[in-house]
PDB file of C-alpha atoms in Angstrom:
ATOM      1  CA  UNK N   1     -30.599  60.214  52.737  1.00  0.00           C
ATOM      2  CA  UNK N   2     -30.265  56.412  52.308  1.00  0.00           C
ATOM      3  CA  UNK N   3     -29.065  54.565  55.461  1.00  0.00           C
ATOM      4  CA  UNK N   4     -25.302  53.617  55.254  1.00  0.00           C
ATOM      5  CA  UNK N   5     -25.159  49.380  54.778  1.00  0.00           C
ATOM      6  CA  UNK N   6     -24.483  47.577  57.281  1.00  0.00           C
ATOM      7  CA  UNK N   7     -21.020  46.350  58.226  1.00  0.00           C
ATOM      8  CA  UNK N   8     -21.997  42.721  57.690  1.00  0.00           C
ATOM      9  CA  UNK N   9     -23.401  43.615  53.987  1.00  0.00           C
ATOM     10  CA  UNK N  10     -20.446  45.637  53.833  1.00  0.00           C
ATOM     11  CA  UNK N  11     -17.695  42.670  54.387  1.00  0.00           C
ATOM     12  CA  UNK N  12     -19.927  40.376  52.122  1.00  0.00           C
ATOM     13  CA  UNK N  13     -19.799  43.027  49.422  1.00  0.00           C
ATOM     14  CA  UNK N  14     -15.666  43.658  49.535  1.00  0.00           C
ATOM     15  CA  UNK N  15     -15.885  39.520  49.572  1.00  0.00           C
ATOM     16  CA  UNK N  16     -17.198  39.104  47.129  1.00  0.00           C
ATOM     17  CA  UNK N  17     -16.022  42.116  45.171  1.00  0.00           C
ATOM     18  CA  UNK N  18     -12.205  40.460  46.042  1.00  0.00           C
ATOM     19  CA  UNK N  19     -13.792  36.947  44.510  1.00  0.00           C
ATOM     20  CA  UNK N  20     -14.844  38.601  41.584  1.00  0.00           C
ATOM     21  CA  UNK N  21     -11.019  40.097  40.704  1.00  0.00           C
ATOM     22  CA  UNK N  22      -9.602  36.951  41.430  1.00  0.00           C
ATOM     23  CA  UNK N  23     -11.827  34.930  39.523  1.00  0.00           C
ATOM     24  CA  UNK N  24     -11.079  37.501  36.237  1.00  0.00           C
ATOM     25  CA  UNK N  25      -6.874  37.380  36.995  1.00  0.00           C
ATOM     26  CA  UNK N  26      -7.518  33.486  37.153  1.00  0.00           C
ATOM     27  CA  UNK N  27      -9.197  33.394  33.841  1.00  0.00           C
ATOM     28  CA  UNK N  28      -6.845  35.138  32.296  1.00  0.00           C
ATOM     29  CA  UNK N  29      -4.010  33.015  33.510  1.00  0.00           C
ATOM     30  CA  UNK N  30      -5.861  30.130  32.250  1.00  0.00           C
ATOM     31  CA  UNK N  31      -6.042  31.844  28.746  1.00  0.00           C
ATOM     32  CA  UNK N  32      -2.410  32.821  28.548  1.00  0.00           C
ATOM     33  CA  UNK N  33      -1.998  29.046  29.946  1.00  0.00           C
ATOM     34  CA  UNK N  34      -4.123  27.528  27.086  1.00  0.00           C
ATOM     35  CA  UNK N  35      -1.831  29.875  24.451  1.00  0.00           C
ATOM     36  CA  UNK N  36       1.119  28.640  25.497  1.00  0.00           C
ATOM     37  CA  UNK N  37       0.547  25.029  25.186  1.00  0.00           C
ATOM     38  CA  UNK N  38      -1.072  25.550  22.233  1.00  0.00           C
ATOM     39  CA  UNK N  39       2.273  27.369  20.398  1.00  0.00           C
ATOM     40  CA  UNK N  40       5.037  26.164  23.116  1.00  0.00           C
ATOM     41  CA  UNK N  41       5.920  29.298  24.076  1.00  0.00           C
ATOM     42  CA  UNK N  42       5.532  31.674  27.402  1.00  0.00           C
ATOM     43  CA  UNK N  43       6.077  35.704  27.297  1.00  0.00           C
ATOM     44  CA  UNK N  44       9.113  35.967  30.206  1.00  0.00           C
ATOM     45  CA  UNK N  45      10.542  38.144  32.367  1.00  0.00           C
ATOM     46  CA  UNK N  46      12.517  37.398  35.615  1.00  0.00           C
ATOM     47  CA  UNK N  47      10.157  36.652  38.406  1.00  0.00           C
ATOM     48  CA  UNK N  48      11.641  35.887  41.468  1.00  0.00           C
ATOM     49  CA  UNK N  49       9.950  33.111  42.918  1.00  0.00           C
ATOM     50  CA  UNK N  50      11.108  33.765  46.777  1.00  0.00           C
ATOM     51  CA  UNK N  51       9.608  37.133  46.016  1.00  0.00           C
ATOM     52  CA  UNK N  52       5.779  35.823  44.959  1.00  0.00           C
ATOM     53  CA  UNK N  53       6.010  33.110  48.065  1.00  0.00           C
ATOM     54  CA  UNK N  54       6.740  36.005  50.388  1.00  0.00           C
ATOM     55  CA  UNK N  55       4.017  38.104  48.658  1.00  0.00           C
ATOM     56  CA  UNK N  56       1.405  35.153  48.968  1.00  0.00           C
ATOM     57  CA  UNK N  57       2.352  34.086  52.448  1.00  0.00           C
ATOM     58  CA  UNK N  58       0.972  37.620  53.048  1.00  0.00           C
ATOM     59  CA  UNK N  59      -2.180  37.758  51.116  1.00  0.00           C
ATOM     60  CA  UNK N  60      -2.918  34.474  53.087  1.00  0.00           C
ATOM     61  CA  UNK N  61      -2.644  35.934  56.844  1.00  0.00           C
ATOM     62  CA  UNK N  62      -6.616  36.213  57.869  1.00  0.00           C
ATOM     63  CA  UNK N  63      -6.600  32.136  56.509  1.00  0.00           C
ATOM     64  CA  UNK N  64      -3.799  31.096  58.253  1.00  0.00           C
ATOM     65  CA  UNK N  65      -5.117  33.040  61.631  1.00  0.00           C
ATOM     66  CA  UNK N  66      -8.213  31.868  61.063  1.00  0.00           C
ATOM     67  CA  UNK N  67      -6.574  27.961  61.637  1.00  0.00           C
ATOM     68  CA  UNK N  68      -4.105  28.869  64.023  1.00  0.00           C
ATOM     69  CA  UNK N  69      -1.557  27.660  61.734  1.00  0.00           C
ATOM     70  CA  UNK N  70       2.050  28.310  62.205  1.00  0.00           C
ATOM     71  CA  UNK N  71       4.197  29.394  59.152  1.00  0.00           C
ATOM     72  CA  UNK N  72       7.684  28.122  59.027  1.00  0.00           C
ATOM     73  CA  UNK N  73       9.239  30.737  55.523  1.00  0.00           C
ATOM     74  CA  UNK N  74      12.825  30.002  54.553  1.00  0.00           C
ATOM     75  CA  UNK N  75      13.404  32.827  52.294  1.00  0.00           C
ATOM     76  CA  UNK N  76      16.369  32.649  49.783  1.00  0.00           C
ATOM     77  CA  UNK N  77      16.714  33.867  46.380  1.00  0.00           C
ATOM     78  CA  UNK N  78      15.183  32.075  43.648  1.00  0.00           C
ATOM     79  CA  UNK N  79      15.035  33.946  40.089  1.00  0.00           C
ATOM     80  CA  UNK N  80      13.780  32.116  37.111  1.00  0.00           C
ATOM     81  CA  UNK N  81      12.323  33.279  33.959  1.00  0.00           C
ATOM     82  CA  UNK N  82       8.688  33.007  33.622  1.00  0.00           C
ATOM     83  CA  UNK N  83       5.189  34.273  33.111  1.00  0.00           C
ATOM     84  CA  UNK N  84       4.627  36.014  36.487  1.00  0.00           C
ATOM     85  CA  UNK N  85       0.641  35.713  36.303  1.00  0.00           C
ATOM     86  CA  UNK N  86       1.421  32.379  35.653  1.00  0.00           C
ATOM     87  CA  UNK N  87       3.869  30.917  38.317  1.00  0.00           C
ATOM     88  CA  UNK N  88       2.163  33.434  41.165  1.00  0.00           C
ATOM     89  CA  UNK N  89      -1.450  31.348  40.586  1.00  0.00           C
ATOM     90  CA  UNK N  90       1.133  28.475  40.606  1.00  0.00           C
ATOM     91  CA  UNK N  91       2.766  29.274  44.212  1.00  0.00           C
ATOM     92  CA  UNK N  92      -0.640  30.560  45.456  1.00  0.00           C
ATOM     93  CA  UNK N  93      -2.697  27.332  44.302  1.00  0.00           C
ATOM     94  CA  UNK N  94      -0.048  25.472  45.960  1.00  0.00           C
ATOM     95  CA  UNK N  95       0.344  27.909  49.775  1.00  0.00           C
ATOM     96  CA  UNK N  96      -3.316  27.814  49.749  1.00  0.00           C
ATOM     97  CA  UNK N  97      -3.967  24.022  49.369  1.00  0.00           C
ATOM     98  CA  UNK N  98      -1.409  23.990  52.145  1.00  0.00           C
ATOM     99  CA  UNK N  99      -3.651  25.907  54.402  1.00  0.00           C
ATOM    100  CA  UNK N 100      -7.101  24.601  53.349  1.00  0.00           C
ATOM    101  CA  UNK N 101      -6.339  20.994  53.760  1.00  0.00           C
ATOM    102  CA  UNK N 102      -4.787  21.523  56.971  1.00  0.00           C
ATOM    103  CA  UNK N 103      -5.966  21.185  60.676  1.00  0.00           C
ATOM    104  CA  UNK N 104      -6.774  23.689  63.377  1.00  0.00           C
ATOM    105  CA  UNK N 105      -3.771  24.335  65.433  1.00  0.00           C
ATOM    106  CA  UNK N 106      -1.059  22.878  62.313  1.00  0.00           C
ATOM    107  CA  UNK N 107       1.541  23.562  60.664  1.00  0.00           C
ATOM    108  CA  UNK N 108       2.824  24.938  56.934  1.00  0.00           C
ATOM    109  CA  UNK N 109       6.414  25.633  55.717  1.00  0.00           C
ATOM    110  CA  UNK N 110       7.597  27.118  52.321  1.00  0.00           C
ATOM    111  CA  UNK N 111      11.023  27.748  51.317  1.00  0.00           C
ATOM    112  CA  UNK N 112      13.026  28.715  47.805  1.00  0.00           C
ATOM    113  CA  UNK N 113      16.243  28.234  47.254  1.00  0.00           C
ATOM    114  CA  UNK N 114      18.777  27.673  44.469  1.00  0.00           C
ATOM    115  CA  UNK N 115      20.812  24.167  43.539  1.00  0.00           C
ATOM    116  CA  UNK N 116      23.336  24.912  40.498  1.00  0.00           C
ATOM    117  CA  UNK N 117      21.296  25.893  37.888  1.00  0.00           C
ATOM    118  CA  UNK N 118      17.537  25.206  39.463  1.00  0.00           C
ATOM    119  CA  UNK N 119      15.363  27.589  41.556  1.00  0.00           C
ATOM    120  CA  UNK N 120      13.500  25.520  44.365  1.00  0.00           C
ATOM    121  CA  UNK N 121      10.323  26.085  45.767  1.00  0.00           C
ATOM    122  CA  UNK N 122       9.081  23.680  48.728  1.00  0.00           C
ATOM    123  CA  UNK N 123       5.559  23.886  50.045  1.00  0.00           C
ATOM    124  CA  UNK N 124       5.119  21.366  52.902  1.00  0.00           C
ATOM    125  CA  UNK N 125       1.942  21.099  55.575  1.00  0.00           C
ATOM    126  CA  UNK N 126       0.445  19.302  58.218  1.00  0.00           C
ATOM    127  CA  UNK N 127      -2.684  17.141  57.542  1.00  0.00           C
ATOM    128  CA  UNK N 128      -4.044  14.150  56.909  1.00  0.00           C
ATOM    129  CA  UNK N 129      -2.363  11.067  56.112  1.00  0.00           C
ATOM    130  CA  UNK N 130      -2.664   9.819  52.791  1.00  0.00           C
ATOM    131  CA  UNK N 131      -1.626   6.856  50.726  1.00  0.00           C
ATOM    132  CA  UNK N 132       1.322   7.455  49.424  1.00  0.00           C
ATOM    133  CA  UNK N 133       0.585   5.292  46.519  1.00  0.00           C
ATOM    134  CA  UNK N 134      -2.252   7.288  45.308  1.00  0.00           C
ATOM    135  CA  UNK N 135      -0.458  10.853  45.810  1.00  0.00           C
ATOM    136  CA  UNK N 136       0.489  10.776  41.925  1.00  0.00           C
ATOM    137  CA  UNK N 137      -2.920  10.462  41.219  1.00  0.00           C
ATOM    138  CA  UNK N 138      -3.469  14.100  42.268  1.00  0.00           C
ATOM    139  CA  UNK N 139      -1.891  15.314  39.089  1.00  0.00           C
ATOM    140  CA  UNK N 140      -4.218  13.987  37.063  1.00  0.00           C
ATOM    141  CA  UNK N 141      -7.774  15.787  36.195  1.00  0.00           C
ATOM    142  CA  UNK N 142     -10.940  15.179  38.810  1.00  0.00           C
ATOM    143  CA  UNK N 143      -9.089  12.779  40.683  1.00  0.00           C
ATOM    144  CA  UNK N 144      -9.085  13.509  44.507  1.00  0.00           C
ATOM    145  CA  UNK N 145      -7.998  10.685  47.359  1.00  0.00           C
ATOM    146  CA  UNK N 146      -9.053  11.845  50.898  1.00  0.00           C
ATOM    147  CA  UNK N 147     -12.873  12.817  51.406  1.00  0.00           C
ATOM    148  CA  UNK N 148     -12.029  16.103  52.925  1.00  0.00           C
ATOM    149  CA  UNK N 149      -9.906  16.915  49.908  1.00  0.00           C
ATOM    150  CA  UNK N 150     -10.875  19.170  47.496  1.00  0.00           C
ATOM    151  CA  UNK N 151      -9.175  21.040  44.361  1.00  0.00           C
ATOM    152  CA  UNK N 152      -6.225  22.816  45.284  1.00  0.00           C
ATOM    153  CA  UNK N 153      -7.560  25.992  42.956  1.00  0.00           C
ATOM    154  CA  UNK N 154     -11.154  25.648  44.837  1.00  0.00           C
ATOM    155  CA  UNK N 155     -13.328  25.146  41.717  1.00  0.00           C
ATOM    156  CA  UNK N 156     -15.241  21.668  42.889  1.00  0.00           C
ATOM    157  CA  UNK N 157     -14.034  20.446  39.887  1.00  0.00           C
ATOM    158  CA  UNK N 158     -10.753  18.741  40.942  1.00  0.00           C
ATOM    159  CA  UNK N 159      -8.513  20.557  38.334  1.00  0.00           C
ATOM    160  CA  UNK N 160      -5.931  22.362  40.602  1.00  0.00           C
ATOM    161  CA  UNK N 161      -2.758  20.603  40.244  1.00  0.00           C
ATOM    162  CA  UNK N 162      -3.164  19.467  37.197  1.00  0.00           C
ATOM    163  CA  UNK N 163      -3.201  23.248  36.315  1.00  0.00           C
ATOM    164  CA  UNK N 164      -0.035  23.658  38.020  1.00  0.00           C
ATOM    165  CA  UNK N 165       1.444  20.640  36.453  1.00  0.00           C
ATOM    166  CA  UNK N 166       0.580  22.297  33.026  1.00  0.00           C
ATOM    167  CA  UNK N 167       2.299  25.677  34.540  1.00  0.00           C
ATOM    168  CA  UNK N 168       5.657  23.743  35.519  1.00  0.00           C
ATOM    169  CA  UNK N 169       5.764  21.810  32.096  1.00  0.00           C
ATOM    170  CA  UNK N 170       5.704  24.919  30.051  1.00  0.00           C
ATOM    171  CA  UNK N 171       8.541  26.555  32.213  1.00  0.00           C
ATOM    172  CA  UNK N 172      10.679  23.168  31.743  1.00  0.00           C
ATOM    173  CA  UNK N 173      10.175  22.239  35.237  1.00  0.00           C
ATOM    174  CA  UNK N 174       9.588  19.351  37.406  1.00  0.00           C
ATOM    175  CA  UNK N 175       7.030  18.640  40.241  1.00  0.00           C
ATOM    176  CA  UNK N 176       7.365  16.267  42.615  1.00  0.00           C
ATOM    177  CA  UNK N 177       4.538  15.503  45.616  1.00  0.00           C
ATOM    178  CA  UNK N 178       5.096  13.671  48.440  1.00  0.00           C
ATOM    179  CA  UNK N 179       3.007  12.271  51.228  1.00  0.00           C
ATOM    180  CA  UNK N 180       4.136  12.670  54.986  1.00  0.00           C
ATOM    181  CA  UNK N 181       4.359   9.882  56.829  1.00  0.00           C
ATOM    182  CA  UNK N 182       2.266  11.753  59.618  1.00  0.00           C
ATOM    183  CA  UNK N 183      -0.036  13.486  57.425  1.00  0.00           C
ATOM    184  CA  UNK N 184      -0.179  16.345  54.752  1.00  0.00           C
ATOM    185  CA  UNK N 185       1.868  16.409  51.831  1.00  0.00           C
ATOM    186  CA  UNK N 186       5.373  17.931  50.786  1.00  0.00           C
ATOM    187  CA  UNK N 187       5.067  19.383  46.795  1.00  0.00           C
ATOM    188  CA  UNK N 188       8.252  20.415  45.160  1.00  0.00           C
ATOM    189  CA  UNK N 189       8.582  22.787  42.132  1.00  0.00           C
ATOM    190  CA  UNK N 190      11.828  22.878  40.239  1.00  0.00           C
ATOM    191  CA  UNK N 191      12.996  25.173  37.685  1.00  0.00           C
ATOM    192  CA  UNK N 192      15.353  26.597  35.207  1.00  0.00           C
ATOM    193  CA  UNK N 193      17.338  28.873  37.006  1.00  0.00           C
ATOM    194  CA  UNK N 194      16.956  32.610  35.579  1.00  0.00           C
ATOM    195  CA  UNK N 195      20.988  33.480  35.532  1.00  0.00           C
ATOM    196  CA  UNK N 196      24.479  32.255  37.620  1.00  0.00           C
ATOM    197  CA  UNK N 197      23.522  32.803  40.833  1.00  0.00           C
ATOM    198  CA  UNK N 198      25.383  31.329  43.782  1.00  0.00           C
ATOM    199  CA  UNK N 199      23.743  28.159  45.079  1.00  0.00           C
ATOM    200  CA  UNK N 200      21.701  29.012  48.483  1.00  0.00           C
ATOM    201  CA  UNK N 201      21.071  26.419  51.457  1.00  0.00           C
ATOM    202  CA  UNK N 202      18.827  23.520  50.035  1.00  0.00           C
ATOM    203  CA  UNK N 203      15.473  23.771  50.434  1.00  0.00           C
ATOM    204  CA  UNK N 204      14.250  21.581  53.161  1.00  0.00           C
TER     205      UNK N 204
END
């Protein structure tokens, strides 16, 4: 009988095998993406967006180990009405930029909330300092403004927030980025609130 693989060729295999899925769900976003701002419209359900940051946080725990970040998680209720595929590549472009551009031993907070009738999400990290100037620059296609940044989505290709610009336009939201004045950035998401729901502490 064959000899079993080896552990190390069996980690690279799940890797990659786990690289793979992703890469097809992110595709597919991008189509459904493309759709909609082709026609104006997105299929929606309610997606809870304190729900997918909890969810993400999560998926992300080997990473932020890895860094020795810690993870500051206000978690409040935060229901809008959405394309789930859609606004989960949004909030895990946007926790994962948080931990990639980050350094050993720092720091990443994400909350959601509720203010009248818009659902909050904060992502905030530690990092390097940037020029506050240039942060709106980041929006924008291939444009990148620290040497040890790269795209928030990972592709090389500097796309990632302008994805998740796209992804906050169609939902009639609003993004906002901010640079720290001691380093890393603070990116808020705002939108549409799903139904009445009773206003929860702010963000922060």
């Amino acid at each position: 009988p064959a000899a079993p693989p080896r552990p190390a060729v069996t980690v690279l295999a799940d890797r990659v095998r786990l690289g793979l899925d992703r890469a097809d769900r992110l595709v597919e976003s991008f189509l459904a993406l493309a759709r909609t701002q082709y026609d104006g419209t997105v299929r929606t359900e309610r997606v809870d967006l304190d729900q997918i940051a909890a969810a993400i946080l999560a998926d992300h725990a080997t990473a932020i180990g890895a860094k020795c970040l810690t993870v500051g998680h206000e978690q409040h209720d935060a229901p809008v009405r959405g394309s789930r595929a859609l606004l989960a590549h949004l909030a895990d472009n946007l926790i994962e930029n948080a931990i990639r551009h980050n350094q050993p031993g720092g720091w990443i907070h994400v909350a959601t909330a509720t203010q009248t009738d818009t659902a909050v999400l904060v992502v905030k990290n530690s990092g390097a300092v940037l020029d506050p100037a240039k942060v709106p620059e980041l929006i924008q296609p291939f444009r990148r403004i620290a040497t040890d940044r790269t795209d928030i989505a990972d592709t090389g290709v500097g796309l990632g927030l302008s994805i998740v610009t796209a992804v906050v336009s169609v939902h009639r939201g609003t993004l906002d980025l901010h640079a720290r004045p001691y380093g890393g950035l603070r990116i808020t998401v705002r939108l549409p609130l799903d139904a009445q729901a009773a206003p929860t502490p702010a963000a922060s």
